[in-house]
Structure formats: structure tokens, C-alpha cells
Short mmCIF file of C-alpha atoms in Angstrom, two decimals:
data_model
loop_
_atom_site.label_atom_id
_atom_site.label_comp_id
_atom_site.label_asym_id
_atom_site.label_seq_id
_atom_site.Cartn_x
_atom_site.Cartn_y
_atom_site.Cartn_z
CA ASP O 77 8.83 3.06 -1.20
CA ALA O 78 10.39 3.99 1.62
CA GLY O 79 10.62 7.41 3.84
CA VAL O 80 13.17 9.21 5.72
CA ILE O 81 14.26 6.64 7.90
CA GLN O 82 15.67 7.94 11.86
CA SER O 83 16.95 5.89 14.94
CA PRO O 84 16.40 5.37 17.53
CA ARG O 85 13.28 6.11 17.45
CA HIS O 86 13.26 6.74 21.92
CA GLU O 87 16.70 7.37 23.83
CA VAL O 88 17.15 7.57 27.38
CA THR O 89 20.04 8.95 28.48
CA GLU O 90 21.76 10.59 31.45
CA MET O 91 22.98 14.15 31.16
CA GLY O 92 26.62 14.17 30.19
CA GLN O 93 26.80 11.17 27.81
CA GLU O 94 26.81 11.46 24.43
CA VAL O 95 23.70 10.75 21.97
CA THR O 96 24.07 9.66 18.40
CA LEU O 97 21.13 10.67 16.13
CA ARG O 98 20.73 8.93 12.73
CA CYS O 99 19.20 9.54 9.50
CA LYS O 100 18.43 7.79 5.97
CA PRO O 101 17.22 9.70 3.78
CA ILE O 102 15.03 9.28 0.99
CA SER O 103 17.24 7.72 -1.54
CA GLY O 104 17.83 10.42 -4.93
CA HIS O 105 17.01 12.92 -2.46
CA ASP O 106 20.10 15.93 -2.24
CA TYR O 107 18.87 18.07 0.50
CA LEU O 108 19.32 16.92 4.14
CA PHE O 109 17.47 18.61 6.98
CA TRP O 110 17.68 18.29 10.52
CA TYR O 111 14.88 19.63 13.12
CA ARG O 112 14.29 19.75 16.71
CA GLN O 113 10.73 19.49 17.82
CA THR O 114 10.14 21.03 21.53
CA MET O 115 6.60 22.89 23.39
CA MET O 116 8.35 25.92 24.10
CA ARG O 117 10.19 26.60 20.59
CA GLY O 118 8.40 24.50 17.90
CA LEU O 119 9.78 23.22 15.04
CA GLU O 120 13.56 24.84 14.34
CA LEU O 121 15.89 24.11 11.96
CA LEU O 122 18.75 22.79 13.38
CA ILE O 123 21.18 22.31 10.14
CA TYR O 124 20.90 21.31 6.51
CA PHE O 125 22.99 19.83 3.76
CA ASN O 126 23.21 19.67 0.25
CA ASN O 127 25.08 17.03 -1.67
CA ASN O 128 26.45 15.75 1.51
CA VAL O 129 28.31 19.38 1.92
CA PRO O 130 26.68 21.65 5.29
CA ILE O 131 24.89 24.47 4.16
CA ASP O 132 23.73 26.47 6.70
CA ASP O 133 24.31 25.06 10.31
CA SER O 134 23.04 29.00 11.99
CA GLY O 135 20.35 26.65 13.69
CA MET O 136 22.60 24.65 15.86
CA PRO O 137 22.21 26.13 19.47
CA GLU O 138 25.67 25.05 20.70
CA ASP O 139 29.12 23.34 20.46
CA ARG O 140 28.18 20.62 21.98
CA PHE O 141 26.12 19.49 18.58
CA SER O 142 27.83 19.10 15.93
CA ALA O 143 26.20 17.29 12.50
CA LYS O 144 27.54 14.77 9.32
CA MET O 145 26.91 13.59 6.79
CA PRO O 146 29.51 10.85 5.06
CA ASN O 147 27.47 9.96 2.16
CA ALA O 148 23.74 10.53 0.23
CA SER O 149 22.49 7.95 2.34
CA PHE O 150 22.96 8.42 5.92
CA SER O 151 24.05 11.24 8.42
CA THR O 152 24.33 11.52 12.17
CA LEU O 153 23.10 14.23 14.67
CA LYS O 154 25.59 14.05 17.76
CA ILE O 155 25.07 15.86 21.05
CA GLN O 156 28.15 15.85 23.03
CA PRO O 157 27.67 16.28 26.39
CA SER O 158 23.98 15.74 26.43
CA GLU O 159 21.90 18.02 28.83
CA PRO O 160 18.69 17.32 30.25
CA ARG O 161 17.76 20.78 28.20
CA ASP O 162 18.46 18.46 25.02
CA SER O 163 15.14 17.28 25.50
CA ALA O 164 13.06 17.00 22.27
CA VAL O 165 11.94 15.19 19.59
CA TYR O 166 14.56 15.32 16.53
CA PHE O 167 13.39 14.95 13.19
CA CYS O 168 15.50 14.41 9.97
CA ALA O 169 14.12 15.55 6.66
CA SER O 170 14.86 15.17 3.57
CA SER O 171 14.55 16.63 -0.18
CA PHE O 172 14.78 16.52 -4.26
CA GLY O 173 16.02 20.02 -4.86
CA LEU O 174 15.06 23.46 -3.24
CA VAL O 175 12.64 24.20 -1.56
CA GLY O 176 12.80 26.95 -3.04
CA SER O 177 11.63 25.80 -6.02
CA GLY O 178 8.46 24.42 -4.69
CA ASN O 179 9.91 21.46 -3.95
CA THR O 180 8.83 19.25 -0.81
CA ILE O 181 10.34 18.38 2.69
CA TYR O 182 9.20 14.87 3.86
CA PHE O 183 10.16 13.64 7.20
CA GLY O 184 10.67 10.41 9.24
CA GLU O 185 9.26 9.44 12.32
CA GLY O 186 11.49 11.23 14.76
CA SER O 187 13.79 10.71 17.71
CA TRP O 188 12.37 10.59 20.89
CA LEU O 189 15.10 12.24 23.22
CA THR O 190 15.00 12.16 27.48
CA VAL O 191 18.46 13.50 29.23
CA VAL O 192 18.21 12.81 33.03
CA ALA I 119 12.69 37.15 6.25
CA GLN I 120 9.71 34.81 6.41
CA SER I 121 7.73 33.99 8.94
CA VAL I 122 3.62 32.17 9.61
CA ALA I 123 1.81 32.35 12.45
CA GLN I 124 -1.26 29.71 13.19
CA PRO I 125 -3.76 32.17 15.51
CA GLU I 126 -5.21 28.61 17.35
CA ASP I 127 -3.65 26.92 19.68
CA GLN I 128 -6.47 24.28 19.04
CA VAL I 129 -9.64 24.20 17.26
CA ASN I 130 -12.61 21.93 17.89
CA VAL I 131 -15.01 20.81 15.86
CA ALA I 132 -17.96 18.06 15.87
CA GLU I 133 -17.52 15.00 13.42
CA GLY I 134 -19.45 15.81 10.17
CA ASN I 135 -18.83 19.45 10.49
CA PRO I 136 -16.37 21.59 8.05
CA LEU I 137 -13.76 22.58 9.58
CA THR I 138 -10.84 25.30 9.47
CA VAL I 139 -7.60 25.88 10.46
CA LYS I 140 -6.19 29.45 10.24
CA CYS I 141 -2.38 30.22 8.99
CA THR I 142 -1.62 33.80 8.13
CA TYR I 143 2.19 34.16 6.83
CA SER I 144 4.52 37.15 6.15
CA VAL I 145 7.53 36.98 3.41
CA SER I 146 8.36 39.54 0.93
CA GLY I 147 8.28 38.07 -2.30
CA ASN I 148 5.51 35.50 -3.68
CA PRO I 149 5.16 32.39 -0.92
CA TYR I 150 5.17 28.94 -1.29
CA LEU I 151 2.97 27.49 1.53
CA PHE I 152 2.91 23.91 3.15
CA TRP I 153 0.35 22.17 5.47
CA TYR I 154 1.88 18.91 7.14
CA VAL I 155 0.37 16.73 9.65
CA GLN I 156 1.53 15.20 12.96
CA TYR I 157 -0.72 12.01 14.55
CA PRO I 158 0.60 11.49 17.98
CA ASN I 159 4.40 10.39 18.62
CA ARG I 160 4.34 10.07 14.60
CA GLY I 161 6.43 12.16 12.04
CA LEU I 162 4.95 15.17 10.02
CA GLN I 163 3.10 14.16 6.81
CA PHE I 164 3.34 16.46 3.83
CA LEU I 165 -0.87 17.10 3.23
CA LEU I 166 -0.27 19.97 0.38
CA LYS I 167 1.53 22.37 -0.59
CA TYR I 168 0.21 26.58 -2.86
CA ILE I 169 3.40 26.68 -5.13
CA THR I 170 2.08 28.96 -8.08
CA GLY I 171 -1.93 28.83 -9.67
CA ASP I 172 -4.94 28.10 -8.71
CA ASN I 173 -5.93 29.10 -5.25
CA LEU I 174 -7.88 26.32 -4.23
CA VAL I 175 -5.12 23.26 -3.73
CA LYS I 176 -6.66 20.04 -3.10
CA GLY I 177 -4.31 17.51 -1.34
CA SER I 178 -4.36 13.85 0.81
CA TYR I 179 -7.39 12.78 3.24
CA GLY I 180 -10.03 15.52 1.99
CA PHE I 181 -8.10 18.67 2.69
CA GLU I 182 -8.21 21.52 0.97
CA ALA I 183 -6.10 24.92 1.51
CA GLU I 184 -7.18 28.59 0.10
CA PHE I 185 -3.86 31.04 -0.65
CA ASN I 186 -5.45 34.44 -0.08
CA LYS I 187 -2.61 36.76 -1.43
CA SER I 188 -5.12 39.91 0.14
CA GLN I 189 -5.25 38.74 3.40
CA THR I 190 -1.73 36.73 3.03
CA SER I 191 -3.72 33.90 4.54
CA PHE I 192 -3.40 29.86 3.57
CA HIS I 193 -5.99 28.49 5.58
CA LEU I 194 -6.44 24.98 5.60
CA LYS I 195 -10.32 22.90 4.93
CA LYS I 196 -12.38 20.01 4.83
CA PRO I 197 -16.09 19.91 3.93
CA SER I 198 -16.49 17.20 6.85
CA ALA I 199 -14.78 16.43 9.51
CA LEU I 200 -13.68 13.11 10.67
CA VAL I 201 -12.46 11.80 14.22
CA SER I 202 -9.46 10.37 12.84
CA ASP I 203 -8.62 14.03 11.50
CA SER I 204 -7.72 14.86 15.28
CA ALA I 205 -3.95 15.66 15.06
CA LEU I 206 -1.43 18.29 14.97
CA TYR I 207 -1.36 20.68 12.25
CA PHE I 208 1.33 22.78 11.17
CA CYS I 209 1.56 25.69 8.56
CA ALA I 210 5.18 26.03 6.50
CA VAL I 211 6.18 28.92 4.20
CA ARG I 212 9.03 29.68 2.14
CA ASP I 213 9.77 32.63 0.68
CA PRO I 214 11.94 32.54 -2.43
CA MET I 215 13.45 35.48 -1.84
CA TYR I 216 15.00 35.02 1.26
CA SER I 217 19.00 34.23 1.55
CA GLY I 218 19.00 34.33 5.14
CA GLY I 219 19.96 32.12 7.60
CA GLY I 220 18.17 28.72 6.79
CA ALA I 221 17.55 29.72 3.60
CA ASP I 222 16.89 25.82 1.92
CA GLY I 223 14.67 25.76 4.96
CA LEU I 224 10.81 25.53 5.48
CA THR I 225 9.78 27.98 8.72
CA PHE I 226 6.93 26.33 10.58
CA GLY I 227 4.10 28.16 12.72
CA LYS I 228 3.62 27.22 16.06
CA GLY I 229 1.14 24.16 15.41
CA THR I 230 -2.74 23.84 15.93
CA HIS I 231 -4.11 20.96 17.67
CA LEU I 232 -7.39 20.18 15.50
CA ILE I 233 -9.71 17.99 18.29
CA ILE I 234 -12.50 16.19 16.31
CA GLN I 235 -15.17 15.36 18.75
CA PRO I 236 -17.95 12.45 17.91
#
């Protein structure tokens, strides 16, 4: 079975450029999560969707970050303009049902972003 | 609020020896607890979870974890370590009673580097 698919796997961009990260969740999953991983802060939940609707974006660091989920099989995380401190690994993850009901979140392989 | 702590940044174990990676949690209700493993340059892979029932949970690759409510712990264990077990291990918690920010996600610990020496 295909897992969560993310692209690009690696991106190097210049400060000020727009970055778009893409995610395809596991088919049939109704929750989609975007996490960010850094050495300093570990894994942070940025935003999550339920049935394509954003539920909680309280973890999004600034207005430069935005996320969309136009349909059940696709989501994007956009950074505009990008800054060096945005350099991190961005993970997309999905689950079938509420984690609060004991369901498991499955992660993609991540997008390694470097902003120079 | 929900939180989880992994008190050790790194654990070193000789191949063939038993291993333990520690995790403690803080929740207001009964927790749901998870362990994930991350190999270099890879995503997080689900290992096992505790929801309810038997306190000893068995998972992938021979790993198991023991839920201890009185000590608020969920330590990951394996009877005999392999060099291929070397990776970064994350404990995560979800408090079903928690309704604050990020409620439907998991809260992760900082991770523990497990190094298995040949």
C-alpha cells in the first residue's frame, strides 16, 4: 500500500523565494497533519485538516506560512517569503479517524528544506 | 495540557544486550501513548501504541513497551539489540480529555538517539 507521499524530498532555495511543499495522504484517511522538525524545537504540529477543512492552525509560526487542502488526496504547505530560519524538515502525516480515539498517525518521508 | 519527556538524549547499548528507551508523560486523563522510530533521512515509522488493556504492548521489529500508570511511564524495550536498531526514537502522547490547541494531533518528545555498538 502506498504511504503518505511528499514532494519535493529536498529543496534548497534562496531567502525571499516562495516554497511550496506537497502531500498526498493515504487513501481513505480523513485527517491530515503538517509537522515541522528542527534540532532546537523537535517535532511541532503546524496545522491539521479534517475532511479537507482546516481545524487548527495555532502552530503555524507566522503569516508567511499557509496551508491548503483542495481535495481529499492533496495538500500544500506554502512559505512566502522564505527565510533561513525556516530551514527544517517538514512532515506530512495522515490518520483514519481521531487520534483521540486511539487511531494512528502515519508519516511521509519528509521534505528537507534549506533556505540560504 | 499534555506533555511527554524523554530524559535521555542518547542511549548506548552493546549488540545482543537488552535495551530500554525511557518515556514519561503528563496528562489529565488516561493517555494514549505511541512510539515511533526515525532512521537517518527518513520519516517517522510507527512502532507500537498503548490505548487500553494489557500494560505490555508488543510492536514491530521485536520492540515492546510497558505502560506504568503509577510511574506515568511508557518505556520502550527490546530483549536483544541489533546494530540495525540504531536510530532516533520518539515517544508521543494524546490525552483524550485534552481539547486545547492541536488537540487532534500527537505531542512528541524530543527524541532519543539509540546507538547499538557491534
